[in-house]
XYZ file of C-alpha atoms in Angstrom:
325
model
C 58.091 -7.797 35.526
C 55.848 -8.302 32.456
C 54.640 -11.812 31.616
C 52.397 -12.548 28.642
C 51.128 -16.057 27.900
C 48.867 -17.000 24.984
C 47.347 -13.518 24.835
C 44.625 -13.051 22.191
C 42.217 -10.256 21.306
C 39.713 -9.912 18.463
C 37.403 -7.075 17.469
C 34.058 -7.288 15.679
C 33.300 -4.689 13.036
C 30.104 -4.056 11.072
C 26.846 -5.928 11.432
C 24.747 -8.444 9.544
C 26.421 -9.621 6.347
C 29.067 -6.936 6.822
C 30.060 -8.343 10.220
C 33.755 -9.178 10.435
C 35.861 -10.673 13.208
C 39.290 -9.032 13.123
C 42.103 -10.680 15.129
C 44.295 -7.962 16.656
C 46.551 -10.134 18.846
C 46.971 -13.874 18.255
C 48.232 -16.074 21.114
C 51.413 -14.101 21.842
C 53.772 -15.019 24.676
C 56.816 -13.151 25.962
C 58.480 -11.778 29.104
C 60.256 -8.539 30.055
C 62.615 -8.323 33.023
C 63.219 -5.598 35.609
C 65.199 -2.706 34.207
C 64.969 -3.953 30.618
C 63.729 -1.849 27.706
C 61.628 -3.990 25.380
C 60.801 -2.611 21.943
C 57.506 -3.748 20.407
C 57.730 -3.110 16.675
C 55.615 -3.889 13.651
C 53.778 -2.436 10.668
C 50.593 -0.412 10.876
C 47.806 -2.481 12.448
C 50.180 -5.169 13.710
C 48.646 -5.215 17.211
C 51.153 -3.114 19.165
C 48.763 -0.613 20.710
C 46.182 -3.329 21.436
C 48.859 -5.198 23.391
C 49.688 -2.073 25.413
C 45.989 -1.458 26.090
C 45.597 -4.996 27.459
C 48.696 -4.733 29.655
C 47.594 -1.357 31.034
C 44.050 -2.703 31.754
C 42.341 -0.447 29.192
C 40.857 -3.502 27.476
C 40.513 -7.167 28.404
C 41.951 -10.071 26.407
C 39.681 -12.744 24.953
C 42.094 -15.519 25.874
C 45.405 -16.005 27.591
C 46.774 -14.148 30.568
C 49.161 -11.340 31.416
C 50.833 -10.253 34.629
C 52.378 -6.832 35.208
C 54.483 -6.168 38.333
C 53.219 -9.479 39.704
C 49.516 -8.673 39.231
C 47.027 -10.251 36.831
C 45.689 -7.602 34.425
C 42.156 -9.047 34.506
C 41.821 -10.221 38.119
C 43.781 -7.331 39.714
C 43.409 -4.278 37.429
C 43.556 -1.753 40.282
C 46.879 -3.171 41.510
C 48.275 -3.060 37.972
C 47.250 0.590 37.561
C 49.013 1.517 40.794
C 52.227 -0.069 39.522
C 52.427 1.383 36.005
C 52.930 4.562 34.048
C 51.294 4.847 30.626
C 52.123 7.471 28.033
C 50.047 7.125 24.880
C 50.248 8.697 21.459
C 48.297 11.734 22.709
C 49.233 13.851 25.718
C 46.702 13.594 28.574
C 46.968 16.913 30.411
C 44.656 19.728 31.489
C 45.734 22.514 29.136
C 44.031 25.181 31.264
C 46.310 24.393 34.206
C 49.984 25.260 34.490
C 52.687 22.609 34.347
C 53.108 22.885 38.114
C 49.366 22.584 38.742
C 49.106 19.490 36.542
C 51.877 17.793 38.499
C 50.324 18.679 41.858
C 46.942 17.415 40.654
C 48.406 14.067 39.592
C 50.176 13.758 42.936
C 46.938 14.390 44.839
C 45.052 11.885 42.654
C 47.673 9.292 43.551
C 47.211 9.850 47.259
C 50.009 12.262 48.141
C 49.373 14.918 50.746
C 49.268 18.461 49.417
C 52.718 19.389 50.719
C 54.233 16.167 49.364
C 52.567 16.670 45.966
C 53.887 20.238 45.771
C 57.406 19.179 46.729
C 57.376 16.369 44.154
C 56.091 18.769 41.474
C 59.002 21.160 42.063
C 61.448 18.242 41.999
C 60.127 16.927 38.665
C 60.037 20.364 37.058
C 63.752 20.605 37.791
C 64.530 17.101 36.524
C 62.628 17.719 33.274
C 64.111 21.194 32.689
C 60.697 22.872 32.952
C 61.193 25.243 35.870
C 61.110 28.250 33.531
C 57.627 27.227 32.342
C 56.183 26.039 35.669
C 53.696 28.929 35.939
C 52.590 28.871 32.295
C 49.430 27.104 31.090
C 50.206 23.813 29.378
C 48.164 25.023 26.398
C 51.038 27.409 25.606
C 53.718 24.678 25.679
C 55.497 23.253 22.631
C 54.935 19.608 21.696
C 58.165 18.512 23.341
C 57.390 20.366 26.557
C 53.916 18.843 26.737
C 55.356 15.378 26.276
C 57.892 15.962 29.051
C 55.179 17.146 31.466
C 53.010 14.176 30.472
C 55.792 11.740 31.342
C 56.637 13.668 34.513
C 53.023 13.316 35.688
C 53.376 9.557 35.393
C 56.469 9.657 37.581
C 54.971 11.586 40.515
C 54.845 8.225 42.263
C 57.658 5.973 41.016
C 56.178 3.216 38.783
C 57.455 -0.349 38.580
C 56.619 -0.651 34.868
C 56.433 2.029 32.155
C 54.460 1.737 28.917
C 55.498 4.212 26.226
C 53.251 3.995 23.173
C 55.054 5.970 20.442
C 56.150 8.688 22.898
C 58.175 10.743 20.398
C 55.678 10.866 17.520
C 55.543 14.384 16.067
C 58.413 15.740 18.159
C 61.394 17.664 16.802
C 64.853 15.978 16.998
C 65.885 17.870 20.152
C 62.718 16.873 22.011
C 63.071 13.281 20.827
C 66.621 13.195 22.206
C 65.339 14.458 25.573
C 62.797 11.620 25.690
C 65.539 9.112 24.783
C 67.541 10.319 27.778
C 64.502 9.865 30.027
C 63.988 6.299 28.808
C 67.620 5.527 29.612
C 67.041 6.852 33.137
C 64.137 4.384 33.550
C 66.569 1.566 32.827
C 69.136 2.942 35.271
C 66.395 3.078 37.924
C 65.513 -0.596 37.361
C 62.096 0.162 35.811
C 60.847 -2.275 33.170
C 59.895 -0.338 30.029
C 57.804 -1.409 27.043
C 58.342 0.902 24.077
C 56.367 0.963 20.847
C 57.754 3.289 18.230
C 57.506 4.207 14.570
C 61.177 5.223 14.509
C 63.409 2.256 13.803
C 66.579 4.020 14.938
C 64.827 4.700 18.257
C 64.258 1.015 18.897
C 67.796 0.228 17.752
C 69.311 2.779 20.132
C 67.165 2.126 23.205
C 65.895 -1.454 23.281
C 67.665 -4.285 25.063
C 65.322 -6.684 23.305
C 62.977 -6.273 20.348
C 59.750 -8.130 19.604
C 58.585 -7.938 15.994
C 54.827 -8.365 15.637
C 52.896 -8.659 12.366
C 49.147 -9.319 11.966
C 48.936 -9.921 15.715
C 51.615 -12.631 15.739
C 55.199 -12.518 16.965
C 57.409 -13.185 13.939
C 60.783 -12.635 15.613
C 62.399 -11.539 18.854
C 65.892 -10.901 20.117
C 68.461 -8.131 20.351
C 68.789 -5.682 17.461
C 72.008 -7.422 16.402
C 70.311 -10.845 16.530
C 67.526 -9.646 14.256
C 69.904 -7.990 11.810
C 71.842 -11.227 11.446
C 68.615 -13.003 10.427
C 68.375 -10.901 7.254
C 71.500 -12.475 5.816
C 74.157 -10.258 7.333
C 74.950 -7.893 4.452
C 72.881 -5.549 2.280
C 73.766 -4.019 -1.091
C 72.471 -0.457 -1.350
C 72.323 1.214 -4.780
C 71.701 4.956 -5.170
C 71.187 6.309 -8.718
C 72.373 9.766 -9.767
C 68.812 10.409 -10.926
C 66.126 9.134 -8.472
C 63.860 8.563 -11.479
C 66.131 5.618 -12.395
C 65.144 3.532 -9.361
C 62.676 1.451 -11.393
C 65.237 1.040 -14.165
C 67.694 -0.325 -11.585
C 65.119 -2.870 -10.429
C 64.534 -3.964 -14.035
C 68.255 -4.206 -14.772
C 68.968 -6.294 -11.659
C 66.442 -8.908 -12.752
C 66.648 -12.120 -10.722
C 69.332 -10.620 -8.449
C 66.629 -8.501 -6.762
C 64.317 -10.622 -4.541
C 60.569 -10.063 -4.852
C 60.333 -8.673 -1.296
C 62.953 -6.015 -2.105
C 61.259 -5.234 -5.412
C 57.850 -4.863 -3.709
C 59.338 -2.396 -1.212
C 60.135 0.138 -3.959
C 57.665 3.031 -3.920
C 57.312 6.173 -6.064
C 59.181 8.031 -3.280
C 62.146 5.599 -3.182
C 65.524 7.114 -4.020
C 67.534 3.889 -3.725
C 67.342 0.117 -3.998
C 68.350 -2.180 -1.135
C 68.706 -5.915 -1.465
C 70.291 -8.816 0.428
C 73.891 -9.531 -0.565
C 74.458 -13.129 0.547
C 77.741 -13.326 -1.387
C 78.975 -9.898 -0.298
C 81.397 -8.403 -2.863
C 80.379 -10.978 -5.491
C 76.753 -9.792 -5.271
C 77.889 -6.177 -5.605
C 80.047 -7.024 -8.646
C 77.194 -8.882 -10.330
C 74.916 -5.900 -9.744
C 77.497 -3.514 -11.230
C 77.824 -5.620 -14.379
C 74.065 -5.470 -14.973
C 73.784 -1.764 -14.178
C 76.709 -0.883 -16.473
C 75.097 -2.899 -19.271
C 71.895 -0.874 -18.750
C 73.951 2.371 -18.789
C 72.556 3.570 -15.443
C 74.648 6.229 -13.710
C 75.079 5.781 -9.957
C 75.671 8.228 -7.118
C 76.706 5.394 -4.806
C 76.756 1.626 -4.445
C 77.964 -0.059 -1.271
C 77.715 -2.993 1.062
C 76.499 -2.317 4.589
C 75.168 -4.085 7.626
C 71.379 -4.531 7.598
C 69.236 -1.978 9.437
C 66.059 -2.648 11.380
C 64.199 -1.477 8.280
C 65.807 -4.387 6.398
C 64.689 -6.675 9.223
C 61.071 -5.584 8.804
C 61.299 -6.009 5.057
C 62.666 -9.527 5.447
C 60.219 -10.588 8.164
C 56.992 -8.870 7.086
C 57.503 -8.113 3.411
C 57.087 -4.374 3.929
C 58.819 -1.344 5.384
C 57.425 0.092 8.595
C 55.615 3.255 7.503
C 56.830 6.630 8.783
C 53.395 7.419 10.210
C 52.076 4.543 12.288
C 48.739 4.540 14.081
C 48.224 0.955 15.155
């Protein structure tokens, strides 16, 4: 349903001697099947949003090709737009109109007759639990309600492919859970979904397949379990009684703590995570060093790697909590 082959995009910034050519996407290739949820993950500026913009015909690639729902994004942009739904990082609604009026307007813009647009609006308001707010202006809605109406507008005519570019950014946990349930419904309906997200647990919970992109290049792809196995299988997590001792832990561990794990420690860190290739033996060696340094611990344990560990291993950095790529 989505086919990408050798896709590249660069941007030029500045002028004269300050002119710089910045590669955003570098010859990436991948495919997404019908009904599959593909997570596109990477650090800030990795090229995720640029990829979505190319696939949704908002910008053209410099090289390579991409097909969405069987249509070339450059040669057949109008056909691609008819087949997709795009929800970006910012809600695109008329805040002076009610939720119902926004839905009817989108239906009319997509060619539905007035009666059909009105019927579809009522149907979607029910599906998205917004009937109680149908007659209220969208400008009075909460963030979660606005996001639900935004997605509902994209579903007035059933799309073949859905692009969700960080759809839950800024939402409270309850609203995020509602969006998660909607994404699952896309899969059940056989709609191919491309999801970019700043929440690692979101990708872990929803994605059938994950593509990790860094500096415009694909550095890994596979299921969440596949990617976690690539980090070495087991992680040793050390939590000090006093968060101020995190740096002391790093010093005491010495050569046991890889440089990538050491570089990931920030002033806000309250724990140290590191690969434990020897499992219990690694944990025991860490305990010996920490006891010798007289560092009191709240917890030390072995656990399976998380997607955050995957990013650390593959890109040398944690994915930031606020991503605008």
